[in-house]
Amino acid sequence: MCSHHHNSHAHSHQHQHHDHAHDRVHAFSWAVFAYMLGLLAFITGLLLGQGSLLANVLYSLTVILSGYHVLSEGLLETWQASYKARRFCPNTHLLMGLAAMGAMLIGQFQEAALLILIFAGAHFLEDYAEAKSKKEMTSLLAMQPQEARLLARDGIVTIVPVQDLAVGDQVQVLNGAQIPIDGRIVNGQAVINEAMINGESIPQEKSVGDRVYAATLNGNSSFVMRVTRLADQTTFAKILGLVKEAQAKQGPVATRIQRLEPVYVKGALLFTALYALVMALWASLSLHELAYRTLVMLIALSPCALAASAIPATLSALSNLAKQGVLVKAGSHLHQVSELSAIAFDKTGTLTQGRPQVTDILLSAEAEKLLAVWVSMERQANHPLAQAIVARYADLPVLDLEVSNQMGQGLYADYQGHSYQVAKPTAFEAVAPDYGRQGREWESQGKTVVYLAQNQEVLGAVALMDIAKEDARQTLDYFKRVGVKTVMLTGDAELTGQVIGQQLGIQSVQAQVMPDQKAEEIRKLMDKHQMVAMVGDGVNDAPALASASLGIAMGQGTDVAMETADVILVRNQLQSLSYLHRLAKKHDRIIWQNIGFSMIVVLALVIMNVGQVSNIALSVVGHEGSTLLVILNGLRLLVPLSSRGES
């Protein structure tokens, strides 16, 4: 396979960036300086007048200085690629290089210089446009912490590079400072702005034992934290790595264009040769005019705009999504998103909050007075249901109780001569009709019921449920509206799954499915719907995420899920999915607009040359102007989409 590794100015046709930014900047600066020298030589030549020997020498200098990178990529890299592949592997710059040298051979020094100036100048502008889209993305995550205040056991603080920190080290974070690494607070408390990680604008209150993340901002108090992850393993580092990975990968259209480039250039050279032959046999042209027309045809067939149709657009879309808290690991996934015909969701932690909450309460007047007893009992339990009840009544006084946890019978405690019990309905043989009827009704709604009893008499009931996220219904409605089938795959009970499914309007619910069964259900969906996405957050979702056409992980999910997925919703917001789908659709439309426009320009320039109404300057302006328009059209994807569903 023919491949080209264009260097120095990193043009979007398929230039691959040098690993060292300094070298790249230096090379680009030299190219700009040489271009300006060439431009000066061209202007001086114009002042000397047409046809003078010195003017032609200056025009030749323009070609060499302003176009050295064009000529090197066109000639040198074609030779290198051909030698490596053992067959002729030309690139688009070869067409321009041959045209410039041909013009000089027939004495058209001024037009050769003008061709190079316009062509190279347009490339510099293209590079600027492409760099802007990449800068937009990288600047989003340019807050990588560099240093940390390492706290030794003797209390001495040392400033060290973040990369030198080890798991278990203690780090001091001053008020107003950036947190250097992931860890947990061991001393002090803080109010931390975590918008960089989760998009939440309201600062989070943190105390001893709470997690803190690298690149987030500490408020107005100092604290000490213990390092839990190395610098290259932090949540921020993973986000940054995913962005870099996405930048390096091209979409399918861009890849296809890159592979077709040598084939197209060969075809263009063959067509130009046939054109010259036909014109020589059938047209009454002088040798000079024939050579000139052949050179114009060579320029007209250059697919510069076509080569720039996809990459700037993809980079702009990835940048836009990163700002919205959506990390896409490769540009190719954007096309997959746009082609989705079905999307499957995990339930717990994805469509729902991932933790139970108190939804209903039925208490007798006596129970109201005894509520502090039951809540104090729950405070000593480590069960999610208990935590939910405690969270609901956090303001109640804490009583000093001795609590026992009996398997199948719930929590027991004795207080002021009475026995108290907190348990599920199955722990009680007899329940008052009102509580029994209400409990059954709640259970029919997929809720978990807990009874509160004094001396075996039920005096109160509480219903709990893992409720749907606020944006879940809106997101699912969007996908149904655009014709994408919605499915829920959950390991939860059938009733619970159906209730949540009905609340959210999900078209199909599959409950009580194990992780391997989730993957199998995904494969069945793909047989029917071709392009299928899976959205999940847990280790149990990883097989399904890997099996789907497109895996999407919630940002607060497990590392396994995020590593397996193709897309990560950093802010844990489901509504980001509809934004992703809308932008992916717009991305595809813009690329096809660019391709169509590029081919129309090539066809128009070819027809104009056949009609002998074109020249070198007009062809170059037409090509490079269309290239800039294509890139600017792609940069429209940097603009955030409206919230009204328009794309």
XYZ file of C-alpha atoms in Angstrom:
647
model
C 0.000 0.000 0.000
C 1.199 3.481 -0.894
C 1.562 5.802 2.065
C 2.832 9.345 2.472
C 4.155 10.957 5.586
C 4.029 14.656 4.896
C 6.021 16.626 7.407
C 6.841 20.185 8.451
C 3.592 22.058 7.917
C 1.202 19.256 8.731
C -1.307 19.850 5.938
C -4.683 18.261 6.382
C -4.477 16.139 3.275
C -2.854 13.462 5.389
C 0.022 15.052 7.133
C 1.198 13.313 10.228
C 2.511 15.496 13.006
C 6.064 15.186 14.214
C 6.423 13.916 17.738
C 8.336 16.961 18.845
C 6.353 20.178 18.929
C 9.498 22.305 18.969
C 10.768 20.783 15.745
C 7.390 21.239 14.126
C 7.121 24.887 15.129
C 10.698 25.522 13.996
C 10.061 23.902 10.608
C 6.848 25.832 10.129
C 8.521 29.132 11.068
C 11.292 28.496 8.546
C 8.717 27.696 5.849
C 6.898 30.976 6.501
C 10.182 32.923 6.472
C 11.247 31.317 3.183
C 7.796 32.006 1.738
C 8.102 35.716 2.598
C 11.547 35.876 0.987
C 10.082 34.284 -2.132
C 7.204 36.783 -2.116
C 9.712 39.638 -1.887
C 11.638 38.201 -4.843
C 8.378 37.966 -6.841
C 7.428 41.595 -6.150
C 10.942 42.729 -7.103
C 10.639 40.767 -10.340
C 7.351 42.490 -11.154
C 9.003 45.889 -10.655
C 11.808 44.967 -13.066
C 9.368 44.333 -15.880
C 8.248 41.359 -17.946
C 10.823 39.216 -19.662
C 14.084 40.495 -18.162
C 16.697 37.930 -17.226
C 16.965 39.196 -13.669
C 13.191 39.076 -13.272
C 13.139 35.436 -14.396
C 15.936 34.648 -11.935
C 13.899 36.248 -9.145
C 10.792 34.283 -10.191
C 12.872 31.111 -10.062
C 13.962 32.048 -6.550
C 10.293 32.487 -5.647
C 9.559 28.947 -6.801
C 12.467 27.565 -4.791
C 11.987 29.591 -1.593
C 8.206 29.813 -1.368
C 7.570 26.363 -2.698
C 10.384 24.232 -1.372
C 8.056 22.286 0.923
C 5.554 21.804 -1.933
C 8.269 20.544 -4.242
C 9.803 18.300 -1.568
C 6.466 16.709 -0.749
C 5.535 16.390 -4.382
C 8.809 14.951 -5.650
C 10.888 13.670 -2.734
C 8.086 12.009 -0.807
C 6.623 10.487 -3.957
C 10.005 8.896 -4.607
C 10.293 7.709 -0.970
C 6.799 6.229 -0.934
C 7.303 4.588 -4.322
C 10.616 3.090 -3.276
C 9.082 1.711 -0.084
C 6.031 0.244 -1.827
C 7.985 -0.908 -4.902
C 5.457 0.850 -7.146
C 4.568 4.360 -8.232
C 2.861 6.181 -5.343
C 2.381 9.861 -6.185
C 0.685 12.512 -4.072
C -1.318 15.605 -4.987
C 1.650 17.946 -4.544
C 3.386 16.148 -7.394
C 0.813 17.634 -9.779
C 1.605 21.168 -8.635
C 5.350 20.526 -8.598
C 5.319 19.202 -12.155
C 3.133 22.109 -13.271
C 5.516 24.687 -11.764
C 8.609 23.097 -13.305
C 6.848 22.660 -16.638
C 5.873 26.327 -16.708
C 9.482 27.295 -16.114
C 10.670 24.966 -18.905
C 8.435 26.734 -21.428
C 9.555 30.162 -20.204
C 6.512 31.005 -18.082
C 8.576 31.994 -15.056
C 6.140 34.573 -13.779
C 3.169 32.180 -13.873
C 5.244 29.408 -12.281
C 6.105 31.766 -9.418
C 2.490 32.902 -9.105
C 1.297 29.275 -9.037
C 3.656 28.460 -6.178
C 2.820 31.623 -4.217
C -0.928 31.026 -4.369
C -0.630 27.288 -3.732
C 1.814 27.580 -0.816
C 0.015 30.595 0.664
C -3.271 28.744 0.654
C -1.577 25.857 2.421
C -0.393 28.124 5.203
C -3.956 29.380 5.666
C -5.237 25.798 5.653
C -2.681 24.861 8.270
C -3.859 27.748 10.411
C -7.471 26.634 10.100
C -6.626 23.029 10.948
C -4.426 24.082 13.849
C -7.302 26.150 15.185
C -9.591 23.127 15.347
C -6.926 21.115 17.129
C -6.103 23.967 19.464
C -9.755 24.245 20.397
C -9.670 20.654 21.538
C -6.358 20.572 23.329
C -6.865 23.908 25.064
C -9.966 22.441 26.658
C -7.731 20.088 28.606
C -4.601 22.196 28.848
C -4.682 22.419 32.639
C -2.502 19.422 33.332
C -1.039 19.905 36.845
C 2.743 20.060 36.844
C 3.847 20.353 40.479
C 2.691 19.213 43.912
C 3.454 20.036 47.546
C 4.763 16.725 48.917
C 4.300 16.495 52.696
C 6.945 14.454 54.498
C 6.362 12.658 57.823
C 8.336 15.341 59.652
C 5.978 18.010 58.280
C 8.415 19.458 55.754
C 6.837 20.427 52.416
C 8.764 19.898 49.176
C 7.734 21.064 45.699
C 8.026 18.059 43.365
C 6.892 17.202 39.820
C 3.511 15.495 39.808
C 5.065 12.576 37.913
C 7.301 11.836 40.914
C 4.373 11.212 43.294
C 3.710 7.639 44.402
C 0.556 5.975 45.682
C 0.338 6.598 49.425
C 2.215 9.914 49.383
C 0.620 12.776 51.262
C 0.169 16.049 49.427
C -0.756 19.456 50.776
C -3.259 21.469 48.712
C -3.477 25.183 49.499
C -6.589 27.297 49.202
C -7.259 28.409 45.627
C -4.795 25.880 44.227
C -5.264 23.236 41.583
C -5.409 19.690 42.925
C -2.349 17.968 41.431
C -3.405 14.305 41.448
C -6.237 11.895 42.309
C -6.563 10.942 45.944
C -8.592 11.097 49.167
C -8.655 13.779 51.851
C -6.973 12.667 55.079
C -6.958 15.966 56.967
C -9.149 19.028 56.606
C -12.083 19.869 54.396
C -12.651 21.822 51.213
C -15.101 23.173 48.677
C -13.909 22.009 45.266
C -14.912 23.070 41.772
C -15.047 19.813 39.779
C -16.431 21.271 36.548
C -13.258 20.173 34.729
C -14.149 16.542 35.453
C -17.910 16.261 35.756
C -19.242 19.536 34.371
C -21.022 20.345 37.628
C -20.976 24.117 38.097
C -21.778 23.998 41.829
C -18.648 23.371 43.948
C -18.669 20.154 45.954
C -18.111 20.041 49.712
C -15.426 17.499 50.592
C -14.215 16.162 53.928
C -11.985 13.364 55.270
C -12.354 10.205 53.195
C -13.834 11.891 50.115
C -12.289 11.533 46.670
C -10.601 14.468 44.961
C -9.451 14.639 41.355
C -6.484 16.077 39.520
C -7.004 19.400 37.683
C -9.993 20.398 39.834
C -9.803 23.629 41.837
C -9.696 23.928 45.623
C -11.754 26.673 47.256
C -10.900 28.752 50.291
C -9.398 26.199 52.670
C -6.298 24.001 52.759
C -6.243 20.244 53.214
C -3.993 17.204 53.073
C -4.695 14.352 50.683
C -3.320 10.859 50.153
C -2.387 9.898 46.578
C -4.430 6.971 45.241
C -3.377 7.020 41.571
C -0.179 7.771 39.697
C -0.036 10.897 37.536
C -0.550 9.011 34.277
C -3.536 7.100 35.704
C -5.655 9.967 37.009
C -9.134 10.648 35.705
C -7.829 13.815 34.070
C -4.894 11.988 32.455
C -7.260 9.397 31.018
C -9.446 12.149 29.555
C -6.395 13.851 28.062
C -5.173 10.543 26.638
C -8.521 9.880 25.015
C -8.489 13.314 23.387
C -5.014 12.752 21.971
C -6.060 9.320 20.742
C -9.093 10.791 19.012
C -6.973 13.439 17.316
C -4.635 10.831 15.899
C -7.368 8.674 14.365
C -9.129 9.539 11.136
C -12.688 8.860 10.136
C -13.604 6.317 7.437
C -14.127 8.979 4.769
C -10.768 10.626 5.494
C -9.053 7.265 5.474
C -10.733 6.341 2.191
C -9.661 9.626 0.613
C -6.095 9.094 1.791
C -5.966 5.606 0.290
C -7.445 6.785 -2.991
C -5.018 9.702 -3.388
C -2.246 7.763 -5.217
C -4.859 6.153 -7.475
C -6.422 9.517 -8.276
C -3.064 11.167 -9.022
C -2.085 8.317 -11.356
C -5.428 8.720 -13.131
C -4.916 12.490 -13.358
C -1.441 12.049 -14.886
C -2.788 9.513 -17.398
C -5.741 11.738 -18.297
C -3.402 14.722 -18.764
C -1.181 12.671 -21.085
C -4.196 11.554 -23.147
C -5.461 15.139 -23.248
C -2.088 16.316 -24.564
C -2.094 13.562 -27.177
C -5.626 14.387 -28.379
C -4.900 18.109 -28.496
C -1.682 17.475 -30.430
C -3.519 15.368 -33.034
C -6.758 17.300 -33.405
C -6.151 20.906 -32.307
C -4.161 23.493 -34.203
C -1.950 24.529 -31.319
C 1.665 25.538 -31.230
C 4.024 23.441 -29.171
C 4.183 26.207 -26.550
C 0.381 26.515 -26.345
C -0.003 22.727 -26.178
C 2.464 22.546 -23.291
C 0.685 25.411 -21.536
C -2.756 23.794 -21.898
C -1.347 20.516 -20.602
C 0.033 22.261 -17.531
C -3.306 23.968 -16.854
C -5.042 20.578 -17.094
C -2.539 19.151 -14.624
C -3.428 21.881 -12.133
C -7.175 21.590 -12.792
C -7.134 17.900 -11.868
C -5.468 18.482 -8.474
C -7.866 17.220 -5.740
C -6.701 19.589 -2.989
C -10.182 20.478 -1.754
C -11.245 16.830 -1.851
C -8.294 15.819 0.318
C -9.232 18.492 2.885
C -12.929 17.564 2.956
C -12.957 15.337 6.021
C -10.115 15.879 8.504
C -10.726 19.523 9.583
C -14.453 18.766 9.910
C -13.783 15.712 12.077
C -11.299 17.531 14.309
C -13.776 20.385 14.763
C -16.578 17.973 15.691
C -14.367 16.168 18.215
C -13.407 19.510 19.758
C -17.041 20.594 19.997
C -18.013 17.324 21.673
C -15.116 17.524 24.139
C -16.417 20.919 25.273
C -19.793 19.297 25.888
C -18.239 16.565 28.014
C -18.344 13.888 25.314
C -15.057 12.157 24.505
C -14.982 10.212 21.243
C -11.954 7.943 20.909
C -11.776 8.092 17.089
C -13.301 10.134 14.301
C -14.681 6.952 12.715
C -17.134 6.631 15.606
C -18.896 9.821 14.512
C -20.088 8.105 11.351
C -21.244 5.121 13.408
C -23.265 7.422 15.655
C -24.940 9.072 12.678
C -25.963 5.655 11.312
C -27.461 4.309 14.576
C -30.665 2.350 14.170
C -30.939 1.016 17.758
C -29.537 1.999 21.160
C -29.533 -0.194 24.274
C -29.227 1.074 27.844
C -28.214 -0.472 31.115
C -30.636 0.520 33.883
C -28.877 1.019 37.199
C -26.500 3.976 37.130
C -27.202 4.683 33.478
C -30.916 5.406 33.164
C -31.362 5.649 36.930
C -29.492 7.388 39.744
C -27.811 4.128 40.764
C -28.947 4.370 44.384
C -32.362 3.963 46.034
C -34.289 6.965 47.282
C -37.312 7.254 49.540
C -40.350 7.806 47.308
C -43.337 7.187 49.604
C -44.022 7.249 53.377
C -46.970 6.021 55.444
C -46.663 6.719 59.163
C -49.129 6.608 62.014
C -49.211 9.480 64.485
C -47.356 7.290 66.982
C -44.763 6.337 64.398
C -43.983 9.998 63.743
C -42.863 10.281 67.367
C -40.760 7.113 67.167
C -39.139 7.884 63.815
C -35.840 8.945 65.414
C -35.519 5.434 66.899
C -35.844 3.685 63.552
C -33.562 6.155 61.749
C -30.930 5.745 64.470
C -31.117 1.978 63.880
C -30.612 2.510 60.147
C -27.566 4.680 60.847
C -25.752 1.557 62.061
C -26.506 -0.429 58.895
C -24.378 -0.340 55.755
C -27.151 -1.232 53.355
C -28.108 1.160 50.472
C -31.744 1.114 51.652
C -30.666 2.144 55.138
C -28.469 4.895 53.729
C -31.397 6.215 51.694
C -33.666 6.382 54.760
C -30.951 8.095 56.802
C -30.403 10.614 54.001
C -34.145 11.403 53.997
C -34.164 12.059 57.759
C -30.663 13.396 58.249
C -31.848 16.139 60.617
C -33.310 13.768 63.215
C -31.368 13.347 66.483
C -29.021 10.375 66.805
C -29.921 7.985 69.621
C -27.440 5.706 71.358
C -28.777 2.232 70.485
C -27.409 -1.280 70.413
C -28.554 -2.682 67.075
C -28.444 -6.289 65.889
C -28.821 -7.400 62.253
C -30.600 -10.751 61.924
C -30.543 -12.436 58.536
C -34.032 -12.362 56.999
C -35.487 -10.450 59.965
C -33.887 -7.023 59.497
C -32.639 -4.740 62.274
C -33.521 -5.126 65.956
C -33.020 -2.764 68.871
C -34.386 -2.264 72.402
C -35.124 1.247 73.597
C -36.914 2.468 76.735
C -38.568 -0.880 77.394
C -39.761 -1.528 73.844
C -38.505 -3.714 71.000
C -38.112 -2.079 67.582
C -37.699 -3.702 64.192
C -36.946 -2.444 60.666
C -37.439 -5.095 57.984
C -39.008 -6.029 54.658
C -42.650 -7.319 54.595
C -41.575 -10.978 54.489
C -40.268 -10.663 58.069
C -43.772 -10.069 59.460
C -46.547 -12.643 59.834
C -49.365 -10.200 60.486
C -49.671 -6.662 59.168
C -52.519 -4.194 59.560
C -54.705 -4.091 56.420
C -53.851 -0.474 55.563
C -50.109 -1.153 55.622
C -50.452 -4.487 53.844
C -52.574 -3.020 51.048
C -50.287 0.000 50.609
C -47.173 -2.186 50.681
C -48.515 -4.444 47.930
C -49.433 -1.434 45.816
C -45.920 -0.021 46.133
C -44.397 -3.390 45.264
C -46.578 -3.558 42.148
C -44.886 -0.297 41.104
C -41.446 -1.924 41.372
C -40.610 -0.309 44.702
C -38.921 -1.873 47.729
C -41.010 -1.708 50.919
C -39.645 -1.441 54.466
C -41.871 -1.744 57.539
C -41.222 -0.015 60.852
C -42.494 -1.972 63.865
C -42.748 -1.574 67.633
C -43.178 -4.787 69.609
C -43.916 -6.645 66.337
C -46.697 -4.206 65.429
C -46.173 -2.383 62.134
C -46.678 1.348 62.686
C -45.122 2.723 59.499
C -44.021 1.887 55.980
C -41.478 3.358 53.626
C -41.139 2.746 49.867
C -37.788 3.123 48.088
C -36.745 2.961 44.480
C -33.809 3.702 42.239
C -35.453 6.557 40.323
C -34.769 7.609 36.745
C -32.350 10.433 35.969
C -33.927 13.775 35.190
C -32.735 13.807 31.578
C -33.456 10.140 30.810
C -36.996 10.640 29.454
C -35.942 13.587 27.295
C -33.064 11.601 25.800
C -35.157 8.531 25.046
C -37.911 10.646 23.498
C -35.341 12.193 21.177
C -34.118 8.845 19.867
C -37.656 7.573 19.329
C -38.473 10.798 17.464
C -35.541 10.302 15.047
C -36.395 6.628 14.464
C -33.757 4.930 16.650
C -35.123 1.917 18.561
C -34.621 2.125 22.352
C -33.945 -0.979 24.460
C -33.198 -1.537 28.157
C -30.995 -4.443 29.262
C -30.958 -4.957 33.032
C -30.094 -7.654 35.512
C -32.799 -6.333 37.828
C -36.149 -8.014 38.442
C -38.690 -8.128 35.636
C -41.208 -5.955 37.472
C -38.686 -3.245 38.351
C -37.362 -3.194 34.795
C -40.852 -2.937 33.288
C -41.864 -0.120 35.649
C -38.799 1.971 34.777
C -39.291 1.123 31.116
C -42.887 2.353 31.204
C -41.919 5.535 33.045
C -39.324 6.375 30.405
C -41.215 5.125 27.372
C -38.585 2.538 26.383
C -39.727 0.434 23.437
C -38.274 -2.883 24.647
C -37.220 -4.112 28.109
C -35.090 -7.203 28.751
C -34.780 -7.919 32.496
C -32.882 -10.453 34.579
C -30.071 -10.705 32.010
C -26.556 -11.644 33.044
C -23.478 -9.904 31.557
C -22.939 -12.593 28.902
C -26.638 -12.493 28.094
C -26.431 -8.726 27.609
C -23.741 -9.270 24.986
C -25.895 -11.904 23.297
C -28.901 -9.550 23.250
C -26.700 -6.898 21.629
C -25.651 -9.349 18.913
C -29.318 -10.193 18.276
C -30.100 -6.494 17.929
C -27.229 -6.065 15.477
C -28.657 -8.851 13.301
C -31.888 -6.837 13.011
C -30.697 -3.259 13.142
C -27.082 -3.282 11.854
C -25.685 -0.263 13.745
C -26.356 -0.665 17.484
C -25.009 1.318 20.444
C -24.779 0.125 24.047
C -24.765 2.593 26.949
C -23.543 1.336 30.334
C -21.450 2.098 33.383
C -20.459 -1.093 35.163
C -18.089 -4.018 34.824
C -21.112 -6.164 33.985
C -21.749 -3.954 30.957
C -18.254 -4.397 29.478
C -19.086 -7.491 27.341
C -22.087 -5.696 25.822
C -20.069 -2.505 25.276
C -17.422 -4.513 23.425
C -19.991 -6.452 21.370
C -21.964 -3.408 20.197
C -21.200 -1.452 17.049
C -20.572 1.471 19.384
C -19.889 1.289 23.124
C -20.812 4.350 25.227
C -19.755 4.576 28.879
C -20.980 6.915 31.605
C -18.198 9.120 32.974
C -18.776 8.051 36.576
C -18.756 4.381 35.667
C -16.025 1.824 36.210
C -12.601 2.017 34.585
C -13.323 -1.248 32.775
C -16.438 0.207 31.154
C -14.637 3.385 30.082
C -11.671 1.507 28.651
C -13.975 -0.808 26.691
C -16.204 1.960 25.321
C -15.715 4.023 22.165
C -17.404 7.112 23.608
C -17.380 8.431 27.181
C -19.985 10.799 28.638
C -17.623 12.573 31.052
C -20.336 14.602 32.789
C -22.574 11.563 33.258
C -25.407 13.350 31.449
C -27.665 11.287 29.201
C -28.755 14.380 27.304
C -25.232 14.474 25.866
C -26.257 11.472 23.751
C -28.789 13.463 21.745
C -26.206 16.230 21.264
C -23.681 13.628 20.064
C -26.181 12.168 17.590
C -27.196 15.581 16.206
C -23.581 16.697 15.748
C -22.610 13.382 14.132
C -25.446 13.840 11.621
C -24.246 17.365 10.864
C -20.647 16.084 10.573
C -21.644 13.586 7.894
C -23.649 16.193 5.966
C -20.769 18.675 5.942
C -18.263 16.098 4.722
C -20.497 15.067 1.827
C -21.114 18.730 1.029
C -17.351 19.216 0.881
C -16.806 16.188 -1.354
C -19.564 17.235 -3.774
C -18.324 20.826 -3.950
C -14.729 19.682 -4.496
C -15.622 17.447 -7.430
C -17.771 20.174 -9.021
C -14.818 22.585 -8.883
C -12.491 20.006 -10.485
C -15.026 19.302 -13.229
C -15.585 23.023 -13.896
C -11.848 23.740 -14.172
C -11.350 20.796 -16.536
C -14.208 21.962 -18.791
C -12.880 25.524 -18.808
C -9.444 24.304 -19.860
C -10.876 22.127 -22.626
C -12.669 25.252 -23.843
C -9.349 27.111 -23.608
C -10.810 29.826 -21.368
C -8.640 29.082 -18.339
C -5.046 29.737 -17.351
C -2.611 28.701 -14.624
C -3.496 31.542 -12.247
C -7.264 30.975 -12.572
C -6.892 27.229 -11.976
C -4.778 27.752 -8.891
C -7.142 30.371 -7.471
C -10.107 28.080 -8.157
C -8.477 25.120 -6.441
C -7.073 26.865 -3.411
C -10.162 28.994 -2.955
C -12.329 25.862 -2.943
C -9.945 24.217 -0.486
C -10.265 27.116 1.947
C -14.057 27.108 1.586
C -14.117 23.377 2.327
C -12.011 23.836 5.457
C -14.082 26.804 6.647
C -17.233 24.729 6.099
C -15.710 22.018 8.295
C -14.871 24.559 10.996
C -18.607 25.273 11.350
C -18.658 22.157 13.523
C -16.817 24.116 16.216
C -19.994 26.131 16.833
C -22.204 24.607 19.574
C -25.587 23.308 18.415
C -28.714 25.083 19.550
C -30.776 23.563 22.317
C -33.860 23.488 20.104
C -32.833 20.341 18.297
C -31.554 22.131 15.234
C -28.377 20.874 13.615
